[in-house]
Short mmCIF file of C-alpha atoms and ligand atoms in Angstrom, two decimals:
data_model
loop_
_atom_site.label_atom_id
_atom_site.label_comp_id
_atom_site.label_asym_id
_atom_site.label_seq_id
_atom_site.Cartn_x
_atom_site.Cartn_y
_atom_site.Cartn_z
CA MET A 281 52.40 96.81 66.23
CA ALA A 282 52.07 99.76 63.87
CA LYS A 283 48.69 100.89 62.57
CA VAL A 284 48.49 103.39 59.71
CA LEU A 285 45.80 106.07 59.46
CA THR A 286 44.81 108.36 56.65
CA ILE A 287 42.12 111.04 56.43
CA GLY A 288 40.66 112.51 53.26
CA GLU A 289 38.65 112.11 50.11
CA ILE A 290 36.79 109.03 48.94
CA LEU A 291 35.31 109.16 45.47
CA VAL A 292 34.57 107.10 42.43
CA GLU A 293 36.47 107.62 39.23
CA ILE A 294 34.74 107.36 35.88
CA ILE A 295 37.08 107.16 32.94
CA ALA A 296 36.52 108.09 29.29
CA THR A 297 37.56 105.13 27.16
CA GLU A 298 38.61 107.34 24.22
CA ARG A 299 41.41 109.88 24.39
CA GLY A 300 40.60 113.50 23.65
CA ASN A 301 40.03 116.90 25.14
CA GLY A 302 37.61 116.87 28.08
CA PHE A 303 33.87 116.38 28.33
CA ARG A 304 32.08 118.94 26.15
CA ALA A 305 30.58 116.22 23.99
CA PRO A 306 29.30 112.74 24.86
CA VAL A 307 32.02 110.09 25.20
CA PRO A 308 31.93 106.42 26.21
CA LEU A 309 32.80 105.95 29.88
CA ILE A 310 33.88 103.12 32.14
CA GLY A 311 33.47 103.00 35.90
CA PRO A 312 32.75 103.56 38.73
CA PHE A 313 36.18 102.67 40.13
CA PRO A 314 36.92 103.16 43.86
CA SER A 315 39.23 106.17 44.16
CA GLY A 316 40.56 109.19 46.05
CA ALA A 317 44.31 109.52 46.66
CA PRO A 318 44.23 108.65 50.39
CA ALA A 319 41.81 105.79 49.70
CA ILE A 320 44.12 104.35 47.03
CA PHE A 321 47.02 104.71 49.47
CA ILE A 322 45.30 102.99 52.38
CA ASP A 323 43.90 100.22 50.18
CA GLN A 324 47.45 99.34 49.12
CA VAL A 325 48.62 99.42 52.76
CA GLY A 326 45.79 97.04 53.68
CA LYS A 327 46.59 94.69 50.80
CA LEU A 328 50.10 94.32 52.17
CA GLY A 329 48.60 92.98 55.39
CA GLN A 330 49.54 96.06 57.41
CA ALA A 331 46.98 97.20 60.03
CA CYS A 332 45.40 100.43 58.79
CA ALA A 333 42.31 102.65 58.90
CA MET A 334 40.72 105.57 57.11
CA ILE A 335 38.62 108.48 58.37
CA SER A 336 36.28 109.92 55.74
CA ARG A 337 32.64 110.28 54.71
CA VAL A 338 30.59 108.81 51.88
CA GLY A 339 26.94 109.01 50.90
CA ASP A 340 24.57 106.06 51.41
CA ASP A 341 24.69 105.39 47.66
CA ASP A 342 26.28 102.82 45.37
CA PHE A 343 29.35 105.02 44.86
CA GLY A 344 29.90 105.01 48.62
CA HIS A 345 29.31 101.31 49.02
CA VAL A 346 31.61 100.33 46.15
CA ASN A 347 34.40 102.07 48.06
CA LEU A 348 33.49 100.71 51.49
CA GLU A 349 33.31 97.15 50.18
CA ARG A 350 36.67 97.37 48.41
CA LEU A 351 38.51 98.92 51.34
CA LYS A 352 37.04 96.39 53.76
CA ALA A 353 37.86 93.46 51.48
CA ASP A 354 41.47 94.64 51.22
CA GLY A 355 41.92 94.81 54.99
CA VAL A 356 41.26 98.47 55.81
CA ASP A 357 39.48 99.29 59.10
CA ILE A 358 36.49 101.32 57.84
CA SER A 359 34.99 102.09 61.27
CA GLY A 360 35.99 105.76 60.82
CA ILE A 361 34.20 106.17 57.48
CA GLU A 362 30.84 107.73 58.15
CA VAL A 363 27.92 106.95 55.85
CA ASP A 364 25.84 110.12 55.49
CA PRO A 365 22.23 109.25 54.58
CA GLN A 366 21.74 112.75 53.16
CA GLY A 367 25.10 112.95 51.39
CA THR A 368 26.36 112.06 47.92
CA THR A 369 29.67 110.27 47.44
CA GLY A 370 32.40 112.23 45.65
CA SER A 371 33.23 111.62 42.02
CA ALA A 372 35.82 112.44 39.39
CA PHE A 373 35.45 112.07 35.64
CA VAL A 374 38.79 111.77 33.90
CA ARG A 375 39.74 111.77 30.25
CA TYR A 376 43.24 111.33 28.89
CA ARG A 377 44.41 113.66 26.14
CA GLU A 378 46.55 112.40 23.26
CA ASP A 379 49.68 113.77 25.01
CA GLY A 380 48.94 111.75 28.17
CA SER A 381 47.78 114.73 30.25
CA ARG A 382 44.41 114.49 31.98
CA ALA A 383 41.22 116.56 32.06
CA PHE A 384 39.11 116.18 35.23
CA VAL A 385 35.60 117.08 36.37
CA PHE A 386 35.59 116.81 40.17
CA ASN A 387 32.79 116.68 42.72
CA ILE A 388 34.67 116.54 46.01
CA ARG A 389 34.23 119.68 48.08
CA HIS A 390 30.43 119.55 47.80
CA SER A 391 30.21 115.79 48.26
CA ALA A 392 29.87 113.81 51.50
CA CYS A 393 33.64 114.01 52.12
CA GLY A 394 33.54 117.82 51.87
CA THR A 395 33.08 117.73 55.63
CA ILE A 396 35.01 115.28 57.81
CA ALA A 397 34.96 115.61 61.58
CA LEU A 398 36.71 113.65 64.32
CA ARG A 399 34.01 111.96 66.43
CA GLU A 400 33.80 109.29 69.12
CA ALA A 401 34.33 106.42 66.66
CA THR A 402 37.36 108.15 65.20
CA GLN A 403 38.83 108.92 68.64
CA THR A 404 39.37 105.18 69.11
CA LEU A 405 41.31 105.13 65.83
CA LEU A 406 43.49 108.03 66.96
CA ASP A 407 44.32 106.01 70.07
CA GLU A 408 45.17 102.88 68.03
CA CYS A 409 47.08 104.37 65.12
CA THR A 410 50.84 105.00 65.32
CA HIS A 411 51.34 106.62 61.91
CA ILE A 412 49.37 109.05 59.76
CA HIS A 413 49.77 109.59 56.03
CA VAL A 414 48.66 112.91 54.56
CA MET A 415 47.89 113.62 50.91
CA GLY A 416 48.16 117.28 49.89
CA SER A 417 45.06 116.72 47.77
CA SER A 418 43.11 116.07 51.00
CA LEU A 419 43.55 119.64 52.24
CA TYR A 420 40.57 120.73 50.10
CA ALA A 421 38.17 121.91 52.81
CA PRO A 422 38.54 123.53 56.26
CA SER A 423 36.91 120.67 58.21
CA VAL A 424 39.23 118.15 56.60
CA VAL A 425 42.32 120.29 57.27
CA ASP A 426 41.27 120.67 60.92
CA SER A 427 40.72 116.92 61.29
CA ILE A 428 44.10 116.10 59.72
CA LEU A 429 46.01 118.61 61.85
CA ALA A 430 44.30 117.39 65.04
CA ALA A 431 45.11 113.77 64.16
CA ILE A 432 48.76 114.64 63.45
CA THR A 433 49.02 116.34 66.85
CA ALA A 434 47.45 113.35 68.63
CA ILE A 435 49.62 110.76 66.87
CA LYS A 436 52.85 112.73 67.24
CA ALA A 437 52.14 113.39 70.93
CA LYS A 438 52.42 109.67 71.66
CA GLY A 439 55.60 109.20 69.62
CA GLY A 440 53.97 108.32 66.27
CA THR A 441 55.16 109.33 62.81
CA VAL A 442 53.87 111.25 59.78
CA SER A 443 54.31 110.74 56.04
CA PHE A 444 53.31 113.35 53.50
CA ASP A 445 52.79 113.23 49.74
CA PRO A 446 52.10 116.74 48.39
CA ASN A 447 50.17 115.15 45.49
CA LEU A 448 49.26 118.57 44.17
CA ARG A 449 47.14 119.45 41.21
CA ALA A 450 47.13 122.99 39.89
CA GLU A 451 43.35 123.11 40.52
CA ILE A 452 43.72 122.92 44.28
CA LEU A 453 46.91 124.88 44.92
CA ASP A 454 44.90 128.12 44.94
CA SER A 455 42.30 126.95 47.49
CA PRO A 456 42.05 129.32 50.46
CA GLY A 457 44.40 128.31 53.28
CA MET A 458 45.99 125.53 51.18
CA ARG A 459 49.54 126.85 51.32
CA GLU A 460 49.49 127.38 55.11
CA ALA A 461 48.02 123.91 55.63
CA LEU A 462 50.71 122.34 53.44
CA ASN A 463 53.46 124.12 55.38
CA THR A 464 51.97 123.07 58.71
CA VAL A 465 51.87 119.43 57.64
CA LEU A 466 55.41 119.56 56.26
CA ALA A 467 56.73 120.90 59.58
CA LYS A 468 55.50 117.68 61.27
CA THR A 469 56.61 115.29 58.51
CA ASP A 470 59.01 112.38 59.06
CA VAL A 471 58.83 110.84 55.56
CA PHE A 472 58.30 113.21 52.63
CA LEU A 473 57.22 111.71 49.28
CA PRO A 474 57.26 114.35 46.54
CA SER A 475 57.00 113.60 42.86
CA GLY A 476 59.28 115.39 40.35
CA GLU A 477 58.98 119.17 40.60
CA GLU A 478 56.99 118.97 43.85
CA LEU A 479 60.38 118.77 45.57
CA PHE A 480 60.83 122.49 44.87
CA LEU A 481 57.43 123.60 46.20
CA PHE A 482 58.72 123.71 49.77
CA ALA A 483 62.39 124.60 49.32
CA ASP A 484 63.77 127.63 47.56
CA ALA A 485 66.56 125.87 45.71
CA LYS A 486 68.16 125.61 42.27
CA THR A 487 69.24 122.00 42.38
CA GLU A 488 67.81 118.76 43.71
CA ASP A 489 70.70 118.39 46.19
CA GLU A 490 70.15 121.88 47.55
CA ALA A 491 66.40 121.29 47.96
CA VAL A 492 67.02 117.95 49.70
CA ALA A 493 69.60 119.47 52.06
CA LYS A 494 67.27 122.32 53.00
CA LEU A 495 64.34 119.98 53.64
CA LEU A 496 66.40 117.53 55.73
CA ALA A 497 67.65 120.49 57.78
CA THR A 498 64.04 121.22 58.80
CA GLY A 499 63.84 117.87 60.60
CA ILE A 500 62.39 115.59 57.93
CA LYS A 501 63.93 112.13 58.49
CA ALA A 502 63.65 110.75 54.96
CA ILE A 503 62.77 112.05 51.50
CA VAL A 504 61.67 109.77 48.71
CA LEU A 505 61.57 111.43 45.32
CA LYS A 506 59.31 109.70 42.79
CA ARG A 507 60.54 109.84 39.20
CA GLY A 508 57.76 108.12 37.25
CA ALA A 509 58.99 105.36 34.92
CA ALA A 510 62.60 106.15 35.99
CA GLY A 511 61.96 104.92 39.53
CA ALA A 512 62.77 106.76 42.76
CA THR A 513 65.54 108.11 44.99
CA TYR A 514 65.82 107.91 48.79
CA PHE A 515 67.62 110.57 50.85
CA ASP A 516 68.31 110.85 54.57
CA ALA A 517 71.00 112.57 56.60
CA ASP A 518 73.58 109.87 55.78
CA ASN A 519 72.40 108.11 52.64
CA ARG A 520 71.31 108.67 49.11
CA MET A 521 70.25 105.78 46.90
CA SER A 522 68.23 105.26 43.74
CA HIS A 523 66.35 102.29 42.40
CA PRO A 524 65.34 102.23 38.72
CA GLY A 525 61.71 101.73 37.77
CA PHE A 526 60.56 98.38 36.40
CA ALA A 527 59.85 98.40 32.66
CA VAL A 528 56.13 97.86 32.04
CA ASP A 529 53.46 98.95 29.56
CA GLU A 530 51.73 101.95 31.09
CA VAL A 531 47.95 101.66 30.71
CA ASP A 532 46.76 104.16 33.36
CA PRO A 533 49.18 106.21 35.50
CA THR A 534 46.55 107.27 38.06
CA GLY A 535 47.31 105.82 41.48
CA ALA A 536 50.96 104.97 40.84
CA GLY A 537 52.27 107.54 43.28
CA ASP A 538 49.73 106.58 45.93
CA SER A 539 50.50 102.86 45.65
CA PHE A 540 54.24 103.58 45.66
CA GLY A 541 53.91 105.69 48.81
CA ALA A 542 51.78 103.08 50.57
CA THR A 543 54.32 100.36 49.94
CA PHE A 544 57.31 102.52 50.86
CA VAL A 545 55.70 103.64 54.13
CA THR A 546 54.64 100.10 55.06
CA PHE A 547 58.16 98.76 54.53
CA TRP A 548 59.72 101.78 56.32
CA LEU A 549 57.45 101.31 59.35
CA ASN A 550 58.44 97.65 59.51
CA GLY A 551 62.14 98.47 59.57
CA ALA A 552 63.08 97.52 55.99
CA ALA A 553 66.38 98.73 54.56
CA PRO A 554 65.73 101.81 52.36
CA LEU A 555 66.79 100.04 49.16
CA ASP A 556 64.36 97.17 49.80
CA ALA A 557 61.58 99.65 50.53
CA LEU A 558 62.39 101.44 47.25
CA ARG A 559 62.43 98.19 45.28
CA PHE A 560 59.04 97.07 46.58
CA ALA A 561 57.56 100.57 46.22
CA ASN A 562 58.73 100.76 42.59
CA ALA A 563 57.17 97.36 41.95
CA SER A 564 53.94 98.58 43.51
CA GLY A 565 53.89 101.73 41.32
CA ALA A 566 54.73 99.72 38.20
CA ARG A 567 51.95 97.20 38.83
CA ALA A 568 49.53 100.09 39.44
CA VAL A 569 50.14 101.64 35.99
CA MET A 570 49.57 98.31 34.24
CA MET A 571 45.88 98.34 35.20
CA SER A 572 43.03 100.63 34.18
CA GLY A 573 41.42 102.21 37.26
CA PRO A 574 43.24 103.84 40.18
CA MET A 575 42.89 101.09 42.80
CA GLU A 576 42.74 98.10 40.47
CA GLY A 577 46.49 97.55 40.46
CA ALA A 578 46.92 97.25 44.24
CA SER A 579 49.27 94.38 45.11
CA THR A 580 49.76 91.81 47.84
CA ARG A 581 53.26 91.20 49.09
CA ALA A 582 53.32 87.85 47.27
CA GLU A 583 52.37 89.58 43.99
CA LEU A 584 55.17 92.13 44.48
CA GLU A 585 57.70 89.40 45.23
CA ALA A 586 56.68 87.40 42.14
CA PHE A 587 56.77 90.54 39.96
CA ILE A 588 60.25 91.53 41.20
CA ALA A 589 61.59 87.99 40.78
CA GLU A 590 60.30 87.82 37.22
CA LYS A 591 61.66 91.26 36.28
CA GLU A 592 65.07 90.62 37.88
CA ALA A 593 65.34 87.24 36.15
CA THR A 594 64.87 88.82 32.71
CA ALA A 595 66.97 91.97 33.44
P1 LIG B 672 50.31 110.03 40.53
O1 LIG B 672 50.01 110.40 39.13
O2 LIG B 672 49.67 108.74 40.96
O3 LIG B 672 50.10 111.14 41.51
P2 LIG B 672 53.08 110.55 41.12
O4 LIG B 672 53.33 111.71 40.24
O5 LIG B 672 52.88 110.84 42.58
O6 LIG B 672 51.88 109.69 40.55
P3 LIG B 672 55.06 108.95 39.76
O7 LIG B 672 56.47 109.35 39.92
O8 LIG B 672 54.37 109.24 38.49
O9 LIG B 672 54.28 109.52 41.03
O10 LIG B 672 54.92 107.38 40.01
C1 LIG B 672 55.22 106.78 41.27
C2 LIG B 672 56.06 105.55 41.09
O11 LIG B 672 55.33 104.59 40.31
C3 LIG B 672 57.37 105.77 40.37
O12 LIG B 672 58.37 106.19 41.27
C4 LIG B 672 57.62 104.38 39.79
O13 LIG B 672 58.13 103.52 40.80
C5 LIG B 672 56.21 103.90 39.43
N1 LIG B 672 55.87 104.24 38.05
C6 LIG B 672 55.14 105.30 37.61
N2 LIG B 672 55.02 105.28 36.27
C7 LIG B 672 55.68 104.18 35.82
C8 LIG B 672 55.91 103.59 34.55
N3 LIG B 672 55.45 104.13 33.41
N4 LIG B 672 56.64 102.44 34.49
C9 LIG B 672 57.12 101.87 35.63
N5 LIG B 672 56.93 102.37 36.85
C10 LIG B 672 56.21 103.51 36.98
MG1 LIG B 673 51.08 111.76 43.16
#
């Protein structure tokens, strides 16, 4: 039986309810919402009923507990999430601009999850887990990078698998050691989940086909390219197939890619045909953008099935 692990940031997201440029004047806010790319990912994995766990750190404050309670309620093993009595849980304030782009104020590196170490409690998880998912955004601090690389080595050594979503923001691409860490993770990756232009970050190529061919030649088993509202495309050595996105009203795009990835990986690990995995992953991403708050649109399998049936009936 597969068990999925992720390691990285846990934070709350606090969202400005009016569009505009950043936070240099008071604006109405809504939140805290449980967040952090790997947390959103693992919450969606748990909601699908797949065994899963997260290694991270939060402070002993309401922002920490709002995350712990949500992850636990959705089926995530939280035994590897340390509660630091001296720490403060991470946070992100986000405001959408009129053009749909986002301004952020982050407190991650100096929050409780700025340091994550593998300890006795987490060793048990490394023994149990058969798959690890890595978010590029989680490579924000040396202790976290070390923990992720050690976990990849442990899981791969016993025949496990790795998925990787570069999930890069311009703000973090310049962090010291980031590029090397990304390359190290990619070299161990079985399922690669880039979004749009991220495909070209790791392959010097002019076209999508060339980039895909170069990446598959490095030993990656499958590439899933996310295309926002247009859906996604799956590539492996023998196949290439696309599934269109489901038409929905986009309320809040944050978390779409993470939910998509979680659903794709869960179906892939359970032996689903690639087109089925794509269909369910697209449904998961579409449902995520319909809801305000990054983790609020997480779906059960029954919800995905009902959503797909309804959309396909009216198509
Ligand atoms: P994120 O902003 O969460 O990091 P991403 O850039 O990694 O997202 P996207 O390609 O934006 O990934 O979205 C992931 C998936 O979610 C898409 O492949 C699609 O299935 C679904 N999706 C995203 N936006 C929409 C939308 N407006 N309508 C329908 N489906 C969507
Ligand atoms: Mg993303």
